[in-house]
mmCIF file of C-alpha atoms and ligand atoms in Angstrom:
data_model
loop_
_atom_site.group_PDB
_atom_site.id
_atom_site.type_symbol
_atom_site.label_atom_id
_atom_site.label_comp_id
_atom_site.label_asym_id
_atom_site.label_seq_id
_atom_site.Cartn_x
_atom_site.Cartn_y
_atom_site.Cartn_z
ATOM 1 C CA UNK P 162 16.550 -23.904 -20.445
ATOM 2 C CA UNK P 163 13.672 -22.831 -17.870
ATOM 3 C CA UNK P 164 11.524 -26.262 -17.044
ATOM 4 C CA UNK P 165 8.593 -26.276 -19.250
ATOM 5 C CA UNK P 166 5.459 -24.465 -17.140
ATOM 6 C CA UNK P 167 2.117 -25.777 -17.296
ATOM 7 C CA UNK P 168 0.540 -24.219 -14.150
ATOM 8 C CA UNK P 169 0.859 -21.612 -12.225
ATOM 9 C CA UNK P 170 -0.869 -19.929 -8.810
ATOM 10 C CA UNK P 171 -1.504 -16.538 -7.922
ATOM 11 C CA UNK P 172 -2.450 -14.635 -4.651
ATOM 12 C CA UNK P 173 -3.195 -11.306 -3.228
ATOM 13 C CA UNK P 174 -1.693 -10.588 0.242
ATOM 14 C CA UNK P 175 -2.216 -7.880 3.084
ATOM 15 C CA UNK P 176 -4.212 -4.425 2.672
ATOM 16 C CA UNK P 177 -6.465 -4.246 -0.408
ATOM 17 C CA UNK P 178 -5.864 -1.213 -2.739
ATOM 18 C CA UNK P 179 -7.229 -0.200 -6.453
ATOM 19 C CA UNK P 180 -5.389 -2.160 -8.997
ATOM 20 C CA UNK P 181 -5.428 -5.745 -7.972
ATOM 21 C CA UNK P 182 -7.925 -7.057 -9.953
ATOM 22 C CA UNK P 183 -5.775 -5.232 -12.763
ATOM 23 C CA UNK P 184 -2.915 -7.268 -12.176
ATOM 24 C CA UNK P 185 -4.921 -10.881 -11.676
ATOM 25 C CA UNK P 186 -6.400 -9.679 -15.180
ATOM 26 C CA UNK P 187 -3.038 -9.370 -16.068
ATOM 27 C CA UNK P 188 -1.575 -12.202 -15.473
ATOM 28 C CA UNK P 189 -4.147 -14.761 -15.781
ATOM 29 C CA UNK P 190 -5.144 -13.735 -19.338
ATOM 30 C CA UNK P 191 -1.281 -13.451 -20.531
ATOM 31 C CA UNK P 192 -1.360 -16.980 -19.257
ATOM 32 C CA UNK P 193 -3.577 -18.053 -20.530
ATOM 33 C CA UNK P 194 -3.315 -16.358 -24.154
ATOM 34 C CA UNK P 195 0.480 -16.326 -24.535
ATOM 35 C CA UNK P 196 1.595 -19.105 -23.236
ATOM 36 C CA UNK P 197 -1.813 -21.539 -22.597
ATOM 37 C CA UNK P 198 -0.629 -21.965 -18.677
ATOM 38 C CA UNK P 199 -3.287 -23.151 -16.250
ATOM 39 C CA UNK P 200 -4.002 -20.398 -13.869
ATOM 40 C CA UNK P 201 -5.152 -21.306 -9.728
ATOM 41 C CA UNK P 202 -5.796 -18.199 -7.618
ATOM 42 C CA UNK P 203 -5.778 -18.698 -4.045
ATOM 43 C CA UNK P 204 -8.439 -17.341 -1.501
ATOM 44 C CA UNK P 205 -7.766 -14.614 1.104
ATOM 45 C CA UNK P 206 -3.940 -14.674 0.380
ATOM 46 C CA UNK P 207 -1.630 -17.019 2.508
ATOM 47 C CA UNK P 208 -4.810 -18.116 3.753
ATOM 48 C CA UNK P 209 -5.876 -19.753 0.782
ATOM 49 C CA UNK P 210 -1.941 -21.101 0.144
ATOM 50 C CA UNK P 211 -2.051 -23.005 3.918
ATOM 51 C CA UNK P 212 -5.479 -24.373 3.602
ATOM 52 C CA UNK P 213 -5.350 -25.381 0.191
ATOM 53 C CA UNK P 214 -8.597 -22.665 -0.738
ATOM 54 C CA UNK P 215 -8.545 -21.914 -4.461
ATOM 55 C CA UNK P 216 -10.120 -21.748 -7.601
ATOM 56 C CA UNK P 217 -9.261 -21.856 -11.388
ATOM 57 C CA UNK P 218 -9.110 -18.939 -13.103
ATOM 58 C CA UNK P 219 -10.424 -19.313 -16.454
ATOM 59 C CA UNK P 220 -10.233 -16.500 -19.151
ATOM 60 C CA UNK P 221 -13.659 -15.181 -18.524
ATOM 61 C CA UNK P 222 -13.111 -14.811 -14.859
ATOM 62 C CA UNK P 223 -11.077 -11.857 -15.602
ATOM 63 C CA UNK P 224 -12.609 -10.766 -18.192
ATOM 64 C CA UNK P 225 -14.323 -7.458 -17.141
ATOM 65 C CA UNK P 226 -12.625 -6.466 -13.632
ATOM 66 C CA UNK P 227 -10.174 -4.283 -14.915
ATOM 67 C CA UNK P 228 -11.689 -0.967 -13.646
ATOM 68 C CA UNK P 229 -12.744 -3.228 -10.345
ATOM 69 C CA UNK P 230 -11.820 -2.628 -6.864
ATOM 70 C CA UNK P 231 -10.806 -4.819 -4.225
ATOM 71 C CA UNK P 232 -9.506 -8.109 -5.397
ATOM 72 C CA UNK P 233 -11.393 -10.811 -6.834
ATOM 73 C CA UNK P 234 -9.375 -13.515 -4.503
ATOM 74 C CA UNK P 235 -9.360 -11.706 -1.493
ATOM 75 C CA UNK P 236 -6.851 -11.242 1.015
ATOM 76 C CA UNK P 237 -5.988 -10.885 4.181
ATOM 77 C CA UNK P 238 -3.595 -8.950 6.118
ATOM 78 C CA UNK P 239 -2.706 -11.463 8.991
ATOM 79 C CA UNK P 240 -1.712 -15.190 8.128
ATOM 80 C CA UNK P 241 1.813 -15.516 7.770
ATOM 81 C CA UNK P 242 2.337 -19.503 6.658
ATOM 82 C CA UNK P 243 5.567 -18.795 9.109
ATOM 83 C CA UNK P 244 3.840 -17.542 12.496
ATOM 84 C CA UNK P 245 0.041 -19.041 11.814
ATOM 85 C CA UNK P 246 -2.264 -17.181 13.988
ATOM 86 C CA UNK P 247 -4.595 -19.260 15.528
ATOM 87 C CA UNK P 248 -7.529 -18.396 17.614
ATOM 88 C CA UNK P 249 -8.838 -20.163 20.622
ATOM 89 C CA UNK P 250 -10.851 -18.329 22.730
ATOM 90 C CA UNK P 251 -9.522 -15.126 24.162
ATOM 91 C CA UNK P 252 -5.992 -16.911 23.150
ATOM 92 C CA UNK P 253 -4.051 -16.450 20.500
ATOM 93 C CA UNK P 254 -1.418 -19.160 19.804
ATOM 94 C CA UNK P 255 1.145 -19.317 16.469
ATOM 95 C CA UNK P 256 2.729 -21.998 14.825
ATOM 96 C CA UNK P 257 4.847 -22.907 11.800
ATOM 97 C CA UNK P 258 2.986 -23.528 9.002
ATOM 98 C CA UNK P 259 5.358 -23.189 5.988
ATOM 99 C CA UNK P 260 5.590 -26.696 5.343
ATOM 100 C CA UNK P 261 1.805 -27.116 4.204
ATOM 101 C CA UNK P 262 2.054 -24.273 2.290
ATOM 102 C CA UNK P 263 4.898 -25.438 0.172
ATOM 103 C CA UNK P 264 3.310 -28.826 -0.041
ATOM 104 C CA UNK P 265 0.024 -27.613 -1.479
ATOM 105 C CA UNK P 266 2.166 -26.001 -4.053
ATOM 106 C CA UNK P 267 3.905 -29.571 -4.875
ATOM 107 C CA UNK P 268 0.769 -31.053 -4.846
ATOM 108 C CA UNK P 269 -0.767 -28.837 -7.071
ATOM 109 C CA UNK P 270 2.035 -29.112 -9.453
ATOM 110 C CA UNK P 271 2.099 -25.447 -9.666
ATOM 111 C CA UNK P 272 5.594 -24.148 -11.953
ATOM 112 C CA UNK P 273 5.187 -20.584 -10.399
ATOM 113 C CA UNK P 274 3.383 -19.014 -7.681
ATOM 114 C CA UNK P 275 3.029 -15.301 -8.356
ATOM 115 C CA UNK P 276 2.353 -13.261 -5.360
ATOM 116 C CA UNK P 277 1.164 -9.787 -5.132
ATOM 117 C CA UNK P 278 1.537 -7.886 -2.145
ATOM 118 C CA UNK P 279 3.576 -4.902 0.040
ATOM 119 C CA UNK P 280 6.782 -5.647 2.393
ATOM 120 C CA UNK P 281 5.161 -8.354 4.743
ATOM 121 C CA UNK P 282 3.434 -10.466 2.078
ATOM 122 C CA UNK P 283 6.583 -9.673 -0.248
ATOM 123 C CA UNK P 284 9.010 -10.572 2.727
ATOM 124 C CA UNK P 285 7.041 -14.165 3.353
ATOM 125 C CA UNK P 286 7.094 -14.559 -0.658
ATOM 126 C CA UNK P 287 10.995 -14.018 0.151
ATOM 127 C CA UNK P 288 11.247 -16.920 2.339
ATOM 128 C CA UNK P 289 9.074 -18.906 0.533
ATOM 129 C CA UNK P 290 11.077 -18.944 -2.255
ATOM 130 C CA UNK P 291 14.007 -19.799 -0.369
ATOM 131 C CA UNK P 292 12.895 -22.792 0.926
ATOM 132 C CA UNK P 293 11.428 -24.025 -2.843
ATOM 133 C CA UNK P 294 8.856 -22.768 -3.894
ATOM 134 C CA UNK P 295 9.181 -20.819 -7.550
ATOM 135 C CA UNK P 296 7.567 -17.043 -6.518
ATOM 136 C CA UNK P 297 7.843 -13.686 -8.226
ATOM 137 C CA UNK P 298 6.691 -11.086 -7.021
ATOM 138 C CA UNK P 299 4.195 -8.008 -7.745
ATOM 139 C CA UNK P 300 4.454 -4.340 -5.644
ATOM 140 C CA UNK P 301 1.143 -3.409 -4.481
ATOM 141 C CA UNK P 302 0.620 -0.884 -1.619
ATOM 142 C CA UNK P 303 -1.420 2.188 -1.779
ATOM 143 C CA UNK P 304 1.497 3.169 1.127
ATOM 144 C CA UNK P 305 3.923 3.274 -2.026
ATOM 145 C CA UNK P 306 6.542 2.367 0.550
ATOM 146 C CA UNK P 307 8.085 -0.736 -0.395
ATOM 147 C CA UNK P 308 11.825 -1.439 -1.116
ATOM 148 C CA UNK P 309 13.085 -1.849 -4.595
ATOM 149 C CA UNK P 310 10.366 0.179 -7.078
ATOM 150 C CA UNK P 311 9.740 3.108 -6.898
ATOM 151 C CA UNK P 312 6.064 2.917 -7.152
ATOM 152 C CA UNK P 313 3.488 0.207 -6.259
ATOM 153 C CA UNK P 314 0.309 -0.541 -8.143
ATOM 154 C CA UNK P 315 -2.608 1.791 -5.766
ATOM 155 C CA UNK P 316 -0.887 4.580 -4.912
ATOM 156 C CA UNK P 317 -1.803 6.987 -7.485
ATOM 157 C CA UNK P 318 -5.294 5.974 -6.982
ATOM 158 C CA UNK P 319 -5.077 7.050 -2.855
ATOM 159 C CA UNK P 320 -3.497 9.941 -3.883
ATOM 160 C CA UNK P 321 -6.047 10.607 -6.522
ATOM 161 C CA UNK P 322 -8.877 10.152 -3.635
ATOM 162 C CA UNK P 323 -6.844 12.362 -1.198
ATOM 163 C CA UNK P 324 -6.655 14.934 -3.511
ATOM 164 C CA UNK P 325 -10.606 14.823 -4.510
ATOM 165 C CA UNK P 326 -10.835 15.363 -0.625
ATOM 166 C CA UNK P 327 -8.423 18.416 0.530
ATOM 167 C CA UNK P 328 -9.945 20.193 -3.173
ATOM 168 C CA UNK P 329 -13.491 19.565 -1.555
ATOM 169 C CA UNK P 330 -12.368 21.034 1.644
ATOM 170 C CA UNK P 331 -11.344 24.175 0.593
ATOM 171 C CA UNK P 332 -14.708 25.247 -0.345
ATOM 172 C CA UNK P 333 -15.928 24.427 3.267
ATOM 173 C CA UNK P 334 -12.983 25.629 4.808
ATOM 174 C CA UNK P 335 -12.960 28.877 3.097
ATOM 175 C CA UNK P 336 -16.809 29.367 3.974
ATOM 176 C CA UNK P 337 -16.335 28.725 7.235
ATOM 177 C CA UNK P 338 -12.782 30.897 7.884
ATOM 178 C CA UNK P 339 -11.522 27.359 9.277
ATOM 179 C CA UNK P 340 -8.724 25.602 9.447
ATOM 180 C CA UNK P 341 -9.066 21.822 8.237
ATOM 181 C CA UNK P 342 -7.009 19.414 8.634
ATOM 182 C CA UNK P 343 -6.855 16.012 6.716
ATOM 183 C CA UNK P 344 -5.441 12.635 7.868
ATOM 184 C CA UNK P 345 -4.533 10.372 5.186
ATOM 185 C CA UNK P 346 -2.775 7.014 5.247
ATOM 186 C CA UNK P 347 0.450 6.096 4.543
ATOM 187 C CA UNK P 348 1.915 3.820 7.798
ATOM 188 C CA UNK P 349 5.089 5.032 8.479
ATOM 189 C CA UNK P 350 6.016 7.327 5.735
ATOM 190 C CA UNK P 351 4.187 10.382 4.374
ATOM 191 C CA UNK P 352 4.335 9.396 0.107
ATOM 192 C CA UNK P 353 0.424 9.715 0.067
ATOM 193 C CA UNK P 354 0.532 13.503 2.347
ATOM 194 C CA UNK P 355 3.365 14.626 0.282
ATOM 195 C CA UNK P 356 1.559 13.968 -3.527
ATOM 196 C CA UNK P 357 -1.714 14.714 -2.535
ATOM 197 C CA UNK P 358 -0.565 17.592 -0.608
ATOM 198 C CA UNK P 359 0.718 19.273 -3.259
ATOM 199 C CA UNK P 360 -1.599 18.181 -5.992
ATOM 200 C CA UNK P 361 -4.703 19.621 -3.579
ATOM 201 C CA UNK P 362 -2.550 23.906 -2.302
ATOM 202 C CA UNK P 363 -2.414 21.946 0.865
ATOM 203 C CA UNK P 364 -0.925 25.104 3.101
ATOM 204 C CA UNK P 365 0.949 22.460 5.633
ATOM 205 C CA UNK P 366 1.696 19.197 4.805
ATOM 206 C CA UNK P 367 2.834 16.999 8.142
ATOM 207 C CA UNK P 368 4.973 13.630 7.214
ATOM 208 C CA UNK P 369 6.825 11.506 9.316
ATOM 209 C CA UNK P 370 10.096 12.204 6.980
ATOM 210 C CA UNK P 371 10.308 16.050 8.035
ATOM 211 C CA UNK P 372 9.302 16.309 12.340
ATOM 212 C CA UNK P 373 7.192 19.023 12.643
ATOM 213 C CA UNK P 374 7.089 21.882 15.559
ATOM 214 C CA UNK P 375 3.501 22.743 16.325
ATOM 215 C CA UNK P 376 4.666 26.377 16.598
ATOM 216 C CA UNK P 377 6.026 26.662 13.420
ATOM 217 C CA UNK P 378 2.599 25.241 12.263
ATOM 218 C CA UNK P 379 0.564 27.419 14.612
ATOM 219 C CA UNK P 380 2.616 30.721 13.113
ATOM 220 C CA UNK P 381 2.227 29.645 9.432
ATOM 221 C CA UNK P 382 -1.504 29.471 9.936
ATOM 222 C CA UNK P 383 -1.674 32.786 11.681
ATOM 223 C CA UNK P 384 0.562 34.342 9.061
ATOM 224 C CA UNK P 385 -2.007 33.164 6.660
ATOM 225 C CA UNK P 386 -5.020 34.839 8.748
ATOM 226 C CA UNK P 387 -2.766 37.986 8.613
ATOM 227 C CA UNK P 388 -2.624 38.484 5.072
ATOM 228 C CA UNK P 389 -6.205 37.862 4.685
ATOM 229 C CA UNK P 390 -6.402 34.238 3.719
ATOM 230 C CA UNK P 391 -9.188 33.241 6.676
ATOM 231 C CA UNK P 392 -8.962 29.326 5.824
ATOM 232 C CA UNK P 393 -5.967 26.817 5.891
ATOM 233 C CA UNK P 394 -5.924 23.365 4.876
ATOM 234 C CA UNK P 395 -3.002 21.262 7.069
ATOM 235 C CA UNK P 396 -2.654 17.660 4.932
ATOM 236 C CA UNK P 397 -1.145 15.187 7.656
ATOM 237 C CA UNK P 398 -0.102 11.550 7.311
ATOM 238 C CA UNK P 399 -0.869 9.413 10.097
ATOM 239 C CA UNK P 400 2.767 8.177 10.884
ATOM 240 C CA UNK P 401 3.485 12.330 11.543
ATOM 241 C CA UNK P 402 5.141 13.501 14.509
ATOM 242 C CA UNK P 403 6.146 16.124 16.365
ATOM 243 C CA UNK P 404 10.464 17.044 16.925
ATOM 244 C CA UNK P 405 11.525 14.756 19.370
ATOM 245 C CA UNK P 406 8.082 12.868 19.676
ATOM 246 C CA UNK P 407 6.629 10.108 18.947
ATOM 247 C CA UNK P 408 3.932 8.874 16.328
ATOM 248 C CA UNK P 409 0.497 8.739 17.773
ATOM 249 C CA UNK P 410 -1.196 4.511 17.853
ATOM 250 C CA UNK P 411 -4.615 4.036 17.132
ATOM 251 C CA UNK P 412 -4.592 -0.110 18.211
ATOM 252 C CA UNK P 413 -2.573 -3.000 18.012
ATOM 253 C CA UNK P 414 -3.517 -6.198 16.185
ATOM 254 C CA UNK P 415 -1.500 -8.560 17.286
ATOM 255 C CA UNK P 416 -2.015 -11.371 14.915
ATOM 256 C CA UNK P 417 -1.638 -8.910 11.995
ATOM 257 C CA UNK P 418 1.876 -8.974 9.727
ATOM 258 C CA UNK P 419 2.853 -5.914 11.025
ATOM 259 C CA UNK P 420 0.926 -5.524 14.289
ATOM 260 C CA UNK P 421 0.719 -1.325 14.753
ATOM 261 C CA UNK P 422 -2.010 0.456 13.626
ATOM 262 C CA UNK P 423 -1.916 4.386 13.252
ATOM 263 C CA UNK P 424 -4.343 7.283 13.720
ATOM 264 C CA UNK P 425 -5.466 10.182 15.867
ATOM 265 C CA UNK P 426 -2.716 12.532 14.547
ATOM 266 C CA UNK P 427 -5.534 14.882 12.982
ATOM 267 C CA UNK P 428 -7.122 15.312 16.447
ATOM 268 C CA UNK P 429 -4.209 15.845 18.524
ATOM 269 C CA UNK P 430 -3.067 18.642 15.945
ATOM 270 C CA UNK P 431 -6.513 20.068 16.477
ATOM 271 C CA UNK P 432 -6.133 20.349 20.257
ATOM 272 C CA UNK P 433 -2.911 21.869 20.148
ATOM 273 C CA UNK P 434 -3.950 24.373 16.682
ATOM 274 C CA UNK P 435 -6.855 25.864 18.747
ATOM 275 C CA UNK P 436 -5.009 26.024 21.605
ATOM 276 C CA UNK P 437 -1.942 28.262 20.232
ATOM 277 C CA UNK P 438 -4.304 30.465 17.251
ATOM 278 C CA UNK P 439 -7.585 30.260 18.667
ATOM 279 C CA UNK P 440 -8.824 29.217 14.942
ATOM 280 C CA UNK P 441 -11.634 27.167 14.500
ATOM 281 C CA UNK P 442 -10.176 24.099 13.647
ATOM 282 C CA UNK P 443 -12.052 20.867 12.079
ATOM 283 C CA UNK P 444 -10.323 17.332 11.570
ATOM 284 C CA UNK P 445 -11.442 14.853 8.899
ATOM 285 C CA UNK P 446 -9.655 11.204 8.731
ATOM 286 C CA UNK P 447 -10.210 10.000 5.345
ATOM 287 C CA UNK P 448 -9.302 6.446 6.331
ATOM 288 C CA UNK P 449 -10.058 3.228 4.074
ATOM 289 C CA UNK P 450 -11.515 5.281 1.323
ATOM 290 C CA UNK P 451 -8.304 5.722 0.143
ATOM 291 C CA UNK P 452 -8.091 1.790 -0.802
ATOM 292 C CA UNK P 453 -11.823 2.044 -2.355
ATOM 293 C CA UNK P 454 -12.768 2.339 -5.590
ATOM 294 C CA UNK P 455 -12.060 2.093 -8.706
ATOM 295 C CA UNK P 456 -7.940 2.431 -10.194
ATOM 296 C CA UNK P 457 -7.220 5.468 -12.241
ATOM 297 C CA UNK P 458 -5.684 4.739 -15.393
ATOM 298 C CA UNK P 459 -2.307 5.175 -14.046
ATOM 299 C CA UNK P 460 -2.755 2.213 -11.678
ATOM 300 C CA UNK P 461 -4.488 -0.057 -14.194
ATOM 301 C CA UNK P 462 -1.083 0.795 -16.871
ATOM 302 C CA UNK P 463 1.191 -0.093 -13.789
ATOM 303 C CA UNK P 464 -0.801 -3.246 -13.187
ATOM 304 C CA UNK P 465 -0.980 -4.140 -16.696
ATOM 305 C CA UNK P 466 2.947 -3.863 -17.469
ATOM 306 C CA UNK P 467 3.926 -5.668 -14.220
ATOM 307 C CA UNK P 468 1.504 -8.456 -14.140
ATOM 308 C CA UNK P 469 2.684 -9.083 -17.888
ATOM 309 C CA UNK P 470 6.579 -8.643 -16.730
ATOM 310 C CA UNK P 471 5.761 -11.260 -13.917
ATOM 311 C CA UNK P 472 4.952 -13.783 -16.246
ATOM 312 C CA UNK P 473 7.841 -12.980 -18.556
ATOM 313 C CA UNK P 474 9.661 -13.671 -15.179
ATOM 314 C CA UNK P 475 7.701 -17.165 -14.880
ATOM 315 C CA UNK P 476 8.465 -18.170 -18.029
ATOM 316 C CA UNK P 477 12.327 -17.367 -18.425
ATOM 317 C CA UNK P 478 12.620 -19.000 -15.074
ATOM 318 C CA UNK P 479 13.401 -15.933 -13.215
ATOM 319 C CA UNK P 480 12.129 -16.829 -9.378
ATOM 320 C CA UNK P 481 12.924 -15.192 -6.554
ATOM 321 C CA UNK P 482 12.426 -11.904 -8.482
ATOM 322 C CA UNK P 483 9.662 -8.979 -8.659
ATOM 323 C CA UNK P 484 8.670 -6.565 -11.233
ATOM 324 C CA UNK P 485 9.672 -3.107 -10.032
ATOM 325 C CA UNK P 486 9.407 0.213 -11.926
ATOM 326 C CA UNK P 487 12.607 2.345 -12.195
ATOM 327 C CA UNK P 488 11.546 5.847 -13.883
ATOM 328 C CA UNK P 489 9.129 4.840 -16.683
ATOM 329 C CA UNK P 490 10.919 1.631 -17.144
ATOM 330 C CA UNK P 491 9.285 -1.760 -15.696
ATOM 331 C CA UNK P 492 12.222 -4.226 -14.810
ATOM 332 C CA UNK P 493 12.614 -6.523 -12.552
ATOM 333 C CA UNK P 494 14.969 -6.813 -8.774
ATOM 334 C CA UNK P 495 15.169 -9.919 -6.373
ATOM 335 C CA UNK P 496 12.493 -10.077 -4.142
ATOM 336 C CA UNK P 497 14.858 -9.804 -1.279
ATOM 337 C CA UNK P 498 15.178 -5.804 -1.639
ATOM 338 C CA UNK P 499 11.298 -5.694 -0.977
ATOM 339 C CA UNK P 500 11.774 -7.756 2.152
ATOM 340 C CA UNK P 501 12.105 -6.111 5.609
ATOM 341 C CA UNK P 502 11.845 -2.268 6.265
ATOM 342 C CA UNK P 503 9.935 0.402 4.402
ATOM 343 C CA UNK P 504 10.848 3.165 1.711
ATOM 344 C CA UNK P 505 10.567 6.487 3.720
ATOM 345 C CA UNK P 506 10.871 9.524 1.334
ATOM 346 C CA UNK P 507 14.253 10.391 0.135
ATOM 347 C CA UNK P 508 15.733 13.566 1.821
ATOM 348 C CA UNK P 509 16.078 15.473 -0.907
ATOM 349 C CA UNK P 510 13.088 14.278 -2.369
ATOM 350 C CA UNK P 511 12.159 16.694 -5.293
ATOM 351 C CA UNK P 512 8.746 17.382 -4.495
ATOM 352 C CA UNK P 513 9.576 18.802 -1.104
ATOM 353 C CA UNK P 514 11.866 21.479 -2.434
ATOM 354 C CA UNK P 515 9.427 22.300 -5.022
ATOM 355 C CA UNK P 516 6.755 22.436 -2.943
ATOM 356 C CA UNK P 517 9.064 24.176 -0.476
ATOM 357 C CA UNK P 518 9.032 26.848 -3.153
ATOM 358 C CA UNK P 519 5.390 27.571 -3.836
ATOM 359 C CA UNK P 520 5.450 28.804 0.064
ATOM 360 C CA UNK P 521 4.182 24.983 1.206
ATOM 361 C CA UNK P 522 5.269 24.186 4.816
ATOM 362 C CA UNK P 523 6.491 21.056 6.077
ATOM 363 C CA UNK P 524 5.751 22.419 9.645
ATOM 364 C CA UNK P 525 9.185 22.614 10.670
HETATM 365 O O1 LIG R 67 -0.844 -0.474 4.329
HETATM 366 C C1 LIG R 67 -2.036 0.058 3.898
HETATM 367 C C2 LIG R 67 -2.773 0.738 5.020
HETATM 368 O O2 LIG R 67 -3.947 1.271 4.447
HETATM 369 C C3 LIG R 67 -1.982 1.815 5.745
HETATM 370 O O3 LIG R 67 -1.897 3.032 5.047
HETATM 371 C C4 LIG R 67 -2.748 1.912 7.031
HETATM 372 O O4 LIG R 67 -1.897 2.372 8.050
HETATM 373 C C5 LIG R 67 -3.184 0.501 7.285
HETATM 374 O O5 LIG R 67 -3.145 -0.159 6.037
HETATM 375 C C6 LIG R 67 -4.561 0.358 7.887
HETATM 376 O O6 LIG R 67 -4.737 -0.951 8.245
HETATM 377 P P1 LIG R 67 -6.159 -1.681 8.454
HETATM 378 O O7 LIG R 67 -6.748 -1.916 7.099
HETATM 379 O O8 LIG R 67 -5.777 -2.964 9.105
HETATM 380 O O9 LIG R 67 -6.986 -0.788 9.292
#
């Protein structure tokens, strides 16, 4: 028999993205009305967990940030309890503070710590969990890269906001007889370029699964011009690269979970498009909109059913362990699949071949 729960904690780690306040709702009032658990939510993720910064959540708390964006705890995307950044100065020095985090948890007398985050957050919660504290786990990313589910609570939302933008390009484009092209987010893989692509006619669609040649991309727009369509939209995620090239780095941060930051893909793609077709050529990076705003219903379904799986988890005992989605079913996997590495798009992925087959290029 599971130990009997009485308490239980809750955090948000790394990049916001619509949906989190979803899943706090979630779980704090399925706590609370299932099962009468106590429910502490710690500030600014890991943060909050190493400095002992937290607050009760009480049923009213939650009550009425379902369709919210952002997350009512905050978060942050660079204190790992494992490699503490600290500042001093112009220097940046790390140190090991794992040990206060798991002893705020023991002093709290907190059953379960449920912690909701992508592959860096999810990877800590890993090791966390190894060395005692009780953690399951909640996929969040508006990336939808993670290991283990096959979809994370935000990323229909990005694509949803991605979309909105290429369909209110095309008017301008079209107008204009220019070709647009939109950067979107993703990190390293291209999930949010490939479904928003799609969803908006986007004419190219550059990920980092499928290298593109800028030829083959220079000729498909030209094509286009040829047979009288004067506008082309080009949808490209930032982690896209050329054959044989590499992806383009907007900054490091070096104190941040995973340190590389992407961008500038949209502009070098301009240079080289007006270079080879002589189009006129815009470039519009849509940035941190696409973790703004409020979920669509999608999102705040996905939140719903794995906040309430996580505390199924919590109460059978179950740690070590995340709610992942598998097809329409929400199960659960150890958290260990989510830690270390990324999900890059399948080859093979459906999509593409459909997509393939509407006359959509992948640029290569
Ligand atoms: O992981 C979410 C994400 O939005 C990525 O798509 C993007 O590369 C990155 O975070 C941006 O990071 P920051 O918020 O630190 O600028």
């Amino acid at each position: 028999m599971p130990a009997k729960i009485r308490r239980i904690g809750i955090l948000t780690g790394g990049g916001d993205c619509p949906g989190l306040n979803a899943v706090i709702r979630a779980v704090t009032k399925k706590a609370i009305l299932v099962h009468g658990w106590e429910v502490i939510g710690f500030l600014d993720g890991f943060h909050g967990l190493v400095n002992n910064r937290r607050r009760r959540l009480h049923y009213d708390d939650v009550s009425g940030i379902l369709t919210e964006g952002g997350t009512v705890l905050g978060t942050s995307k660079t204190v790992n309890p494992y490699h503490y950044a600290i500042k001093r100065g112009n220097r940046l020095a790390f140190r090991d503070l794992s040990r206060r985090a798991v002893a705020n948890v023991r002093r709290l007398k907190l059953d379960g710590l449920i912690v909701v985050g992508g592959d860096g957050t999810l990877g800590i919660a890993h090791r966390l969990n190894e060395d005692g504290v009780p953690v399951v786990g909640i996929p969040k990313t508006i990336d939808n890269d993670l290991k283990g589910t096959e979809v994370t609570v935000g990323f229909h939302s990005a694509v949803r906001i991605a979309t909105d933008a290429i369909d209110n390009l095309h008017s301008t484009a079209e107008a204009l007889h220019r070709v647009m092209i939109l950067e979107v987010m993703g990190h390293r893989t291209g999930w949010i370029a490939l479904f928003a692509g799609v969803a908006g006619g986007g004419d190219v669609v550059l990920i980092p699964e499928i290298p593109f040649d800028i030829r083959s991309v220079a000729q498909v727009l030209l094509r286009r011009n040829r047979f009288g369509k004067r506008f082309s939209i080009v949808v490209a995620a930032e982690g896209a690269h050329p054959r044989g090239g590499g992806e383009v780095v907007r900054e490091m941060v070096k104190e941040s979970l995973d340190p590389v930051r992407l961008g500038g893909i949209g502009f070098a793609l301009a240079e080289d498009i007006k270079k080879l077709t002589a189009l006129d050529t815009r470039v519009v990076v849509l940035g941190h909109l696409q973790r703004g705003g409020t979920p669509i219903a999608y999102d705040r379904l996905l939140a719903t059913r794995f906040g309430t799986e996580a505390i199924d988890l919590v109460a059978r005992g179950r740690f070590g362990r995340m709610a992942v989605a598998t097809g329409s079913r929400v199960t659960h996997a150890p958290l260990s699949a989510a830690a270390g590495g990324f999900r890059p798009i399948p080859r093979g992925f459906p999509l593409i071949a459909s997509a393939r087959s509407v006359g959509t290029s992948f640029g290569d």
